[in-house]
Amino acid sequence: DIVMTQSPVSLPVTPGEPASISCRSSESLLHGNGNTYLDWYLQKPGHSPQLLIYLVSNRAPGVPDRFSGSGSGTDFTLRISRVEAEDVGVYYCMQAVQTPPWTFGQGTKVEIK
Amino acid sequence: QVQLVESGGGVVQPGTSLRLSCTTSGFTFSRYAMYWVRQASGKGLEWVAVIWHDGSTTYYRDSVRGRFTISRDSSTNTLHLQMNSLRAEDTAVYYCVRGFPETQWPTSLDSWGQGTLVTVSS
């Protein structure tokens, strides 16, 4: 199974400042069809997770453009250009190149300083 | 809009059974794969099972294979998870999730229900 590792585990942020989260996979997430199957999800406090980014860099409908994803192979990054208070929660990356199983990172908790 | 509403959670003893249901609306159910994903209290997300849009294929994580059965009813647009021989380690919130893209091997989880809590305890 592909193991997903996120860093940091906890990320204190200042509103208005940028923030970034790293996700690394134990194997390349590049599929033979040319797609790279890496998603980002956000679980706000007390809520269900929601899809933020799919295929490394595609924002899901309704996701603000301050969120961006990048990376290739085994190294990926989620960036928030200017953090807002509503962005707090736990962020998860997930791979879907080698399924089953679909595997998630352990999560990164973003909180306001 | 897409709605996924889980039900059937509760407190049960080890070794017993429980059946979760997910009532869906707002989309063409028969065109999407559907997942169950769980989350133990204070822990991360864990994929449990998936069923293809047409019901032709199912997959399970190793720890539930042979005990859990995922199924779908297109006449009622409902997803089910039959859980037998429950263990303490199955205690979690169970989310019903829609797979994306439609009618293809699902690679993203684009809509989530609110979850239903399953507690396995003596």
PDB file of C-alpha atoms in Angstrom:
ATOM      1  CA  ASP A   1       0.000   0.000   0.000  1.00  0.00           C
ATOM      2  CA  ILE A   2       1.113   3.566  -0.683  1.00  0.00           C
ATOM      3  CA  VAL A   3       1.907   5.478   2.504  1.00  0.00           C
ATOM      4  CA  MET A   4       1.130   9.193   2.632  1.00  0.00           C
ATOM      5  CA  THR A   5       3.110  11.396   5.020  1.00  0.00           C
ATOM      6  CA  GLN A   6       2.187  15.001   5.777  1.00  0.00           C
ATOM      7  CA  SER A   7       4.165  17.736   7.446  1.00  0.00           C
ATOM      8  CA  PRO A   8       3.883  19.548   9.667  1.00  0.00           C
ATOM      9  CA  VAL A   9       1.414  17.789  11.948  1.00  0.00           C
ATOM     10  CA  SER A  10       0.361  21.142  13.396  1.00  0.00           C
ATOM     11  CA  LEU A  11       0.568  24.545  11.747  1.00  0.00           C
ATOM     12  CA  PRO A  12      -0.151  27.778  13.656  1.00  0.00           C
ATOM     13  CA  VAL A  13      -0.956  30.525  11.170  1.00  0.00           C
ATOM     14  CA  THR A  14      -1.506  34.274  11.194  1.00  0.00           C
ATOM     15  CA  PRO A  15      -4.513  35.629   9.284  1.00  0.00           C
ATOM     16  CA  GLY A  16      -3.438  37.332   6.109  1.00  0.00           C
ATOM     17  CA  GLU A  17      -0.164  35.420   5.951  1.00  0.00           C
ATOM     18  CA  PRO A  18       0.617  32.523   3.583  1.00  0.00           C
ATOM     19  CA  ALA A  19       0.754  28.904   4.700  1.00  0.00           C
ATOM     20  CA  SER A  20       1.855  25.645   3.121  1.00  0.00           C
ATOM     21  CA  ILE A  21       1.468  21.948   3.883  1.00  0.00           C
ATOM     22  CA  SER A  22       3.643  19.180   2.474  1.00  0.00           C
ATOM     23  CA  CYS A  23       2.531  15.690   1.479  1.00  0.00           C
ATOM     24  CA  ARG A  24       4.881  12.918   0.419  1.00  0.00           C
ATOM     25  CA  SER A  25       3.960   9.509  -0.958  1.00  0.00           C
ATOM     26  CA  SER A  26       5.966   6.300  -0.661  1.00  0.00           C
ATOM     27  CA  GLU A  27       5.579   5.721  -4.423  1.00  0.00           C
ATOM     28  CA  SER A  28       5.012   7.930  -7.416  1.00  0.00           C
ATOM     29  CA  LEU A  29       1.409   9.052  -7.895  1.00  0.00           C
ATOM     30  CA  LEU A  30       1.870   9.449 -11.658  1.00  0.00           C
ATOM     31  CA  HIS A  31      -0.424   7.073 -13.550  1.00  0.00           C
ATOM     32  CA  GLY A  32       0.333   5.641 -16.936  1.00  0.00           C
ATOM     33  CA  ASN A  33      -2.460   7.779 -18.391  1.00  0.00           C
ATOM     34  CA  GLY A  34      -0.530  10.935 -17.499  1.00  0.00           C
ATOM     35  CA  ASN A  35      -2.680  11.958 -14.541  1.00  0.00           C
ATOM     36  CA  THR A  36      -1.269  12.315 -11.042  1.00  0.00           C
ATOM     37  CA  TYR A  37      -3.820  11.160  -8.497  1.00  0.00           C
ATOM     38  CA  LEU A  38      -3.358  13.370  -5.452  1.00  0.00           C
ATOM     39  CA  ASP A  39      -6.222  15.142  -3.692  1.00  0.00           C
ATOM     40  CA  TRP A  40      -6.479  17.531  -0.760  1.00  0.00           C
ATOM     41  CA  TYR A  41      -9.390  17.560   1.706  1.00  0.00           C
ATOM     42  CA  LEU A  42     -10.271  19.944   4.527  1.00  0.00           C
ATOM     43  CA  GLN A  43     -12.220  18.956   7.613  1.00  0.00           C
ATOM     44  CA  LYS A  44     -13.395  22.060   9.445  1.00  0.00           C
ATOM     45  CA  PRO A  45     -14.099  21.696  13.171  1.00  0.00           C
ATOM     46  CA  GLY A  46     -17.334  19.799  13.736  1.00  0.00           C
ATOM     47  CA  HIS A  47     -17.891  19.203  10.033  1.00  0.00           C
ATOM     48  CA  SER A  48     -17.455  16.472   7.462  1.00  0.00           C
ATOM     49  CA  PRO A  49     -14.428  16.576   5.177  1.00  0.00           C
ATOM     50  CA  GLN A  50     -14.732  18.436   1.887  1.00  0.00           C
ATOM     51  CA  LEU A  51     -12.791  18.107  -1.349  1.00  0.00           C
ATOM     52  CA  LEU A  52     -10.479  21.075  -1.940  1.00  0.00           C
ATOM     53  CA  ILE A  53      -8.102  20.033  -4.718  1.00  0.00           C
ATOM     54  CA  TYR A  54      -8.062  17.059  -7.104  1.00  0.00           C
ATOM     55  CA  LEU A  55      -5.440  15.847  -9.567  1.00  0.00           C
ATOM     56  CA  VAL A  56      -2.749  17.847  -7.729  1.00  0.00           C
ATOM     57  CA  SER A  57      -3.855  21.337  -8.728  1.00  0.00           C
ATOM     58  CA  ASN A  58      -7.551  21.474  -9.723  1.00  0.00           C
ATOM     59  CA  ARG A  59      -9.761  23.359  -7.279  1.00  0.00           C
ATOM     60  CA  ALA A  60     -13.118  21.776  -6.548  1.00  0.00           C
ATOM     61  CA  PRO A  61     -16.191  23.899  -7.303  1.00  0.00           C
ATOM     62  CA  GLY A  62     -16.630  26.742  -4.840  1.00  0.00           C
ATOM     63  CA  VAL A  63     -13.101  26.536  -3.426  1.00  0.00           C
ATOM     64  CA  PRO A  64     -11.524  30.019  -3.122  1.00  0.00           C
ATOM     65  CA  ASP A  65      -8.576  30.762  -5.371  1.00  0.00           C
ATOM     66  CA  ARG A  66      -6.346  31.451  -2.350  1.00  0.00           C
ATOM     67  CA  PHE A  67      -5.965  27.646  -2.245  1.00  0.00           C
ATOM     68  CA  SER A  68      -3.523  26.108  -4.706  1.00  0.00           C
ATOM     69  CA  GLY A  69      -1.893  22.739  -5.118  1.00  0.00           C
ATOM     70  CA  SER A  70       1.347  21.771  -6.780  1.00  0.00           C
ATOM     71  CA  GLY A  71       3.869  18.979  -7.028  1.00  0.00           C
ATOM     72  CA  SER A  72       4.724  15.854  -8.952  1.00  0.00           C
ATOM     73  CA  GLY A  73       5.865  12.295  -8.457  1.00  0.00           C
ATOM     74  CA  THR A  74       6.053  11.854  -4.718  1.00  0.00           C
ATOM     75  CA  ASP A  75       6.208  15.435  -3.387  1.00  0.00           C
ATOM     76  CA  PHE A  76       3.187  17.714  -3.164  1.00  0.00           C
ATOM     77  CA  THR A  77       2.268  21.027  -1.555  1.00  0.00           C
ATOM     78  CA  LEU A  78      -0.957  22.767  -0.630  1.00  0.00           C
ATOM     79  CA  ARG A  79      -0.630  26.520  -0.338  1.00  0.00           C
ATOM     80  CA  ILE A  80      -2.951  29.107   1.101  1.00  0.00           C
ATOM     81  CA  SER A  81      -1.944  32.524  -0.224  1.00  0.00           C
ATOM     82  CA  ARG A  82      -3.551  34.521   2.599  1.00  0.00           C
ATOM     83  CA  VAL A  83      -5.000  32.555   5.474  1.00  0.00           C
ATOM     84  CA  GLU A  84      -8.465  33.458   6.688  1.00  0.00           C
ATOM     85  CA  ALA A  85     -10.033  32.464  10.002  1.00  0.00           C
ATOM     86  CA  GLU A  86     -12.441  30.090   8.195  1.00  0.00           C
ATOM     87  CA  ASP A  87      -9.502  28.029   6.888  1.00  0.00           C
ATOM     88  CA  VAL A  88      -8.831  26.402  10.260  1.00  0.00           C
ATOM     89  CA  GLY A  89      -9.257  22.668  10.457  1.00  0.00           C
ATOM     90  CA  VAL A  90      -7.450  19.484   9.520  1.00  0.00           C
ATOM     91  CA  TYR A  91      -6.090  19.085   6.001  1.00  0.00           C
ATOM     92  CA  TYR A  92      -5.609  15.625   4.493  1.00  0.00           C
ATOM     93  CA  CYS A  93      -3.917  14.504   1.311  1.00  0.00           C
ATOM     94  CA  MET A  94      -5.067  11.298  -0.383  1.00  0.00           C
ATOM     95  CA  GLN A  95      -3.676   9.127  -3.156  1.00  0.00           C
ATOM     96  CA  ALA A  96      -5.742   7.309  -5.750  1.00  0.00           C
ATOM     97  CA  VAL A  97      -3.128   6.053  -8.214  1.00  0.00           C
ATOM     98  CA  GLN A  98      -2.843   2.578  -6.732  1.00  0.00           C
ATOM     99  CA  THR A  99      -6.245   1.500  -5.451  1.00  0.00           C
ATOM    100  CA  PRO A 100      -7.545  -0.222  -3.509  1.00  0.00           C
ATOM    101  CA  PRO A 101      -6.829   0.963  -0.928  1.00  0.00           C
ATOM    102  CA  TRP A 102      -7.379   4.714  -1.153  1.00  0.00           C
ATOM    103  CA  THR A 103      -4.956   6.045   1.464  1.00  0.00           C
ATOM    104  CA  PHE A 104      -4.862   9.330   3.349  1.00  0.00           C
ATOM    105  CA  GLY A 105      -2.113  11.246   5.063  1.00  0.00           C
ATOM    106  CA  GLN A 106      -2.336  11.526   8.842  1.00  0.00           C
ATOM    107  CA  GLY A 107      -3.579  15.105   8.645  1.00  0.00           C
ATOM    108  CA  THR A 108      -2.244  18.599   9.334  1.00  0.00           C
ATOM    109  CA  LYS A 109      -4.080  20.718  11.878  1.00  0.00           C
ATOM    110  CA  VAL A 110      -4.163  24.379  10.937  1.00  0.00           C
ATOM    111  CA  GLU A 111      -5.030  26.784  13.710  1.00  0.00           C
ATOM    112  CA  ILE A 112      -4.862  30.523  14.238  1.00  0.00           C
ATOM    113  CA  LYS A 113      -1.950  31.788  16.327  1.00  0.00           C
TER     114      LYS A 113
ATOM    115  CA  GLN B   1     -27.828  20.091  -4.523  1.00  0.00           C
ATOM    116  CA  VAL B   2     -26.128  16.821  -3.652  1.00  0.00           C
ATOM    117  CA  GLN B   3     -27.345  15.384  -0.355  1.00  0.00           C
ATOM    118  CA  LEU B   4     -26.077  12.298   1.443  1.00  0.00           C
ATOM    119  CA  VAL B   5     -27.780  11.371   4.715  1.00  0.00           C
ATOM    120  CA  GLU B   6     -26.479   8.472   6.777  1.00  0.00           C
ATOM    121  CA  SER B   7     -28.484   6.528   9.329  1.00  0.00           C
ATOM    122  CA  GLY B   8     -28.309   3.314  11.314  1.00  0.00           C
ATOM    123  CA  GLY B   9     -25.451   4.035  13.685  1.00  0.00           C
ATOM    124  CA  GLY B  10     -25.632   3.178  17.356  1.00  0.00           C
ATOM    125  CA  VAL B  11     -24.082   1.348  20.282  1.00  0.00           C
ATOM    126  CA  VAL B  12     -23.654  -2.394  19.854  1.00  0.00           C
ATOM    127  CA  GLN B  13     -21.776  -5.193  21.575  1.00  0.00           C
ATOM    128  CA  PRO B  14     -18.736  -6.898  20.042  1.00  0.00           C
ATOM    129  CA  GLY B  15     -19.638  -9.718  17.725  1.00  0.00           C
ATOM    130  CA  THR B  16     -22.999  -8.285  16.753  1.00  0.00           C
ATOM    131  CA  SER B  17     -24.228  -6.688  13.527  1.00  0.00           C
ATOM    132  CA  LEU B  18     -25.362  -3.289  12.316  1.00  0.00           C
ATOM    133  CA  ARG B  19     -26.611  -1.991   8.983  1.00  0.00           C
ATOM    134  CA  LEU B  20     -25.852   1.543   7.880  1.00  0.00           C
ATOM    135  CA  SER B  21     -27.843   3.296   5.182  1.00  0.00           C
ATOM    136  CA  CYS B  22     -27.208   6.429   3.141  1.00  0.00           C
ATOM    137  CA  THR B  23     -30.119   8.130   1.442  1.00  0.00           C
ATOM    138  CA  THR B  24     -29.019  10.220  -1.527  1.00  0.00           C
ATOM    139  CA  SER B  25     -30.593  12.963  -3.619  1.00  0.00           C
ATOM    140  CA  GLY B  26     -29.690  15.771  -5.981  1.00  0.00           C
ATOM    141  CA  PHE B  27     -27.745  13.680  -8.478  1.00  0.00           C
ATOM    142  CA  THR B  28     -28.077  10.638 -10.723  1.00  0.00           C
ATOM    143  CA  PHE B  29     -27.176   7.925  -8.205  1.00  0.00           C
ATOM    144  CA  SER B  30     -26.624   5.235 -10.837  1.00  0.00           C
ATOM    145  CA  ARG B  31     -23.769   7.169 -12.435  1.00  0.00           C
ATOM    146  CA  TYR B  32     -21.481   7.411  -9.400  1.00  0.00           C
ATOM    147  CA  ALA B  33     -19.365   5.039  -7.394  1.00  0.00           C
ATOM    148  CA  MET B  34     -20.030   5.305  -3.672  1.00  0.00           C
ATOM    149  CA  TYR B  35     -17.721   4.895  -0.697  1.00  0.00           C
ATOM    150  CA  TRP B  36     -17.818   4.398   3.029  1.00  0.00           C
ATOM    151  CA  VAL B  37     -15.013   6.209   4.868  1.00  0.00           C
ATOM    152  CA  ARG B  38     -14.629   6.117   8.652  1.00  0.00           C
ATOM    153  CA  GLN B  39     -12.961   8.222  11.302  1.00  0.00           C
ATOM    154  CA  ALA B  40     -12.268   7.103  14.855  1.00  0.00           C
ATOM    155  CA  SER B  41     -12.548   9.806  17.487  1.00  0.00           C
ATOM    156  CA  GLY B  42      -9.619  12.203  17.217  1.00  0.00           C
ATOM    157  CA  LYS B  43      -8.072  10.174  14.408  1.00  0.00           C
ATOM    158  CA  GLY B  44      -7.658  10.486  10.658  1.00  0.00           C
ATOM    159  CA  LEU B  45      -9.682   9.290   7.695  1.00  0.00           C
ATOM    160  CA  GLU B  46      -9.768   5.635   6.698  1.00  0.00           C
ATOM    161  CA  TRP B  47     -11.280   4.224   3.527  1.00  0.00           C
ATOM    162  CA  VAL B  48     -13.560   1.249   4.282  1.00  0.00           C
ATOM    163  CA  ALA B  49     -15.324   0.106   1.112  1.00  0.00           C
ATOM    164  CA  VAL B  50     -16.361   1.198  -2.371  1.00  0.00           C
ATOM    165  CA  ILE B  51     -18.980   0.044  -4.857  1.00  0.00           C
ATOM    166  CA  TRP B  52     -18.970   0.848  -8.524  1.00  0.00           C
ATOM    167  CA  HIS B  53     -21.713   2.985 -10.081  1.00  0.00           C
ATOM    168  CA  ASP B  54     -23.417  -0.086 -11.534  1.00  0.00           C
ATOM    169  CA  GLY B  55     -22.784  -2.318  -8.536  1.00  0.00           C
ATOM    170  CA  SER B  56     -20.524  -4.582 -10.586  1.00  0.00           C
ATOM    171  CA  THR B  57     -17.421  -4.177  -8.438  1.00  0.00           C
ATOM    172  CA  THR B  58     -16.757  -3.825  -4.732  1.00  0.00           C
ATOM    173  CA  TYR B  59     -13.560  -3.437  -2.745  1.00  0.00           C
ATOM    174  CA  TYR B  60     -12.897  -3.543   0.999  1.00  0.00           C
ATOM    175  CA  ARG B  61     -10.030  -2.682   3.263  1.00  0.00           C
ATOM    176  CA  ASP B  62      -8.292  -5.759   4.601  1.00  0.00           C
ATOM    177  CA  SER B  63      -9.534  -5.367   8.175  1.00  0.00           C
ATOM    178  CA  VAL B  64     -13.225  -5.488   7.203  1.00  0.00           C
ATOM    179  CA  ARG B  65     -13.173  -7.876   4.247  1.00  0.00           C
ATOM    180  CA  GLY B  66     -15.390 -10.864   4.971  1.00  0.00           C
ATOM    181  CA  ARG B  67     -17.259  -9.000   7.742  1.00  0.00           C
ATOM    182  CA  PHE B  68     -18.657  -5.943   5.935  1.00  0.00           C
ATOM    183  CA  THR B  69     -20.758  -5.850   2.767  1.00  0.00           C
ATOM    184  CA  ILE B  70     -21.396  -2.720   0.724  1.00  0.00           C
ATOM    185  CA  SER B  71     -24.458  -2.627  -1.512  1.00  0.00           C
ATOM    186  CA  ARG B  72     -26.652  -0.157  -3.352  1.00  0.00           C
ATOM    187  CA  ASP B  73     -30.293   0.065  -4.362  1.00  0.00           C
ATOM    188  CA  SER B  74     -30.858   2.151  -7.445  1.00  0.00           C
ATOM    189  CA  SER B  75     -34.635   1.990  -7.053  1.00  0.00           C
ATOM    190  CA  THR B  76     -34.353   4.007  -3.833  1.00  0.00           C
ATOM    191  CA  ASN B  77     -30.995   5.745  -4.464  1.00  0.00           C
ATOM    192  CA  THR B  78     -29.679   4.271  -1.242  1.00  0.00           C
ATOM    193  CA  LEU B  79     -26.266   2.966  -0.232  1.00  0.00           C
ATOM    194  CA  HIS B  80     -25.871   0.355   2.513  1.00  0.00           C
ATOM    195  CA  LEU B  81     -23.113  -1.087   4.659  1.00  0.00           C
ATOM    196  CA  GLN B  82     -23.873  -4.359   6.416  1.00  0.00           C
ATOM    197  CA  MET B  83     -21.411  -4.778   9.281  1.00  0.00           C
ATOM    198  CA  ASN B  84     -21.138  -8.186  10.931  1.00  0.00           C
ATOM    199  CA  SER B  85     -18.882  -9.537  13.686  1.00  0.00           C
ATOM    200  CA  LEU B  86     -18.209  -6.009  14.878  1.00  0.00           C
ATOM    201  CA  ARG B  87     -15.077  -5.293  16.881  1.00  0.00           C
ATOM    202  CA  ALA B  88     -14.114  -2.493  19.227  1.00  0.00           C
ATOM    203  CA  GLU B  89     -11.713  -1.194  16.581  1.00  0.00           C
ATOM    204  CA  ASP B  90     -14.655  -0.611  14.213  1.00  0.00           C
ATOM    205  CA  THR B  91     -15.834   2.208  16.495  1.00  0.00           C
ATOM    206  CA  ALA B  92     -15.905   5.365  14.377  1.00  0.00           C
ATOM    207  CA  VAL B  93     -17.994   7.902  12.544  1.00  0.00           C
ATOM    208  CA  TYR B  94     -18.914   6.389   9.186  1.00  0.00           C
ATOM    209  CA  TYR B  95     -19.251   8.738   6.218  1.00  0.00           C
ATOM    210  CA  CYS B  96     -21.123   8.034   3.015  1.00  0.00           C
ATOM    211  CA  VAL B  97     -19.162   9.595   0.158  1.00  0.00           C
ATOM    212  CA  ARG B  98     -19.707  10.057  -3.567  1.00  0.00           C
ATOM    213  CA  GLY B  99     -16.913   9.054  -5.909  1.00  0.00           C
ATOM    214  CA  PHE B 100     -15.724  11.122  -8.864  1.00  0.00           C
ATOM    215  CA  PRO B 101     -15.531  11.049 -11.856  1.00  0.00           C
ATOM    216  CA  GLU B 102     -18.826   9.515 -12.773  1.00  0.00           C
ATOM    217  CA  THR B 103     -19.023   6.099 -14.455  1.00  0.00           C
ATOM    218  CA  GLN B 104     -15.240   5.682 -14.262  1.00  0.00           C
ATOM    219  CA  TRP B 105     -12.757   4.229 -11.790  1.00  0.00           C
ATOM    220  CA  PRO B 106     -13.324   6.660  -8.893  1.00  0.00           C
ATOM    221  CA  THR B 107     -10.318   8.700  -7.878  1.00  0.00           C
ATOM    222  CA  SER B 108     -11.754  11.546  -5.777  1.00  0.00           C
ATOM    223  CA  LEU B 109     -14.347  11.857  -3.038  1.00  0.00           C
ATOM    224  CA  ASP B 110     -16.355  14.895  -3.975  1.00  0.00           C
ATOM    225  CA  SER B 111     -19.398  14.916  -1.671  1.00  0.00           C
ATOM    226  CA  TRP B 112     -19.618  13.731   1.938  1.00  0.00           C
ATOM    227  CA  GLY B 113     -22.521  13.016   4.247  1.00  0.00           C
ATOM    228  CA  GLN B 114     -22.623  14.218   7.843  1.00  0.00           C
ATOM    229  CA  GLY B 115     -21.651  10.807   9.209  1.00  0.00           C
ATOM    230  CA  THR B 116     -23.198   8.318  11.605  1.00  0.00           C
ATOM    231  CA  LEU B 117     -21.498   7.134  14.788  1.00  0.00           C
ATOM    232  CA  VAL B 118     -20.944   3.438  15.394  1.00  0.00           C
ATOM    233  CA  THR B 119     -19.801   2.430  18.871  1.00  0.00           C
ATOM    234  CA  VAL B 120     -18.808  -1.157  19.560  1.00  0.00           C
ATOM    235  CA  SER B 121     -18.530  -1.739  23.280  1.00  0.00           C
ATOM    236  CA  SER B 122     -19.450  -4.297  25.897  1.00  0.00           C
TER     237      SER B 122
END
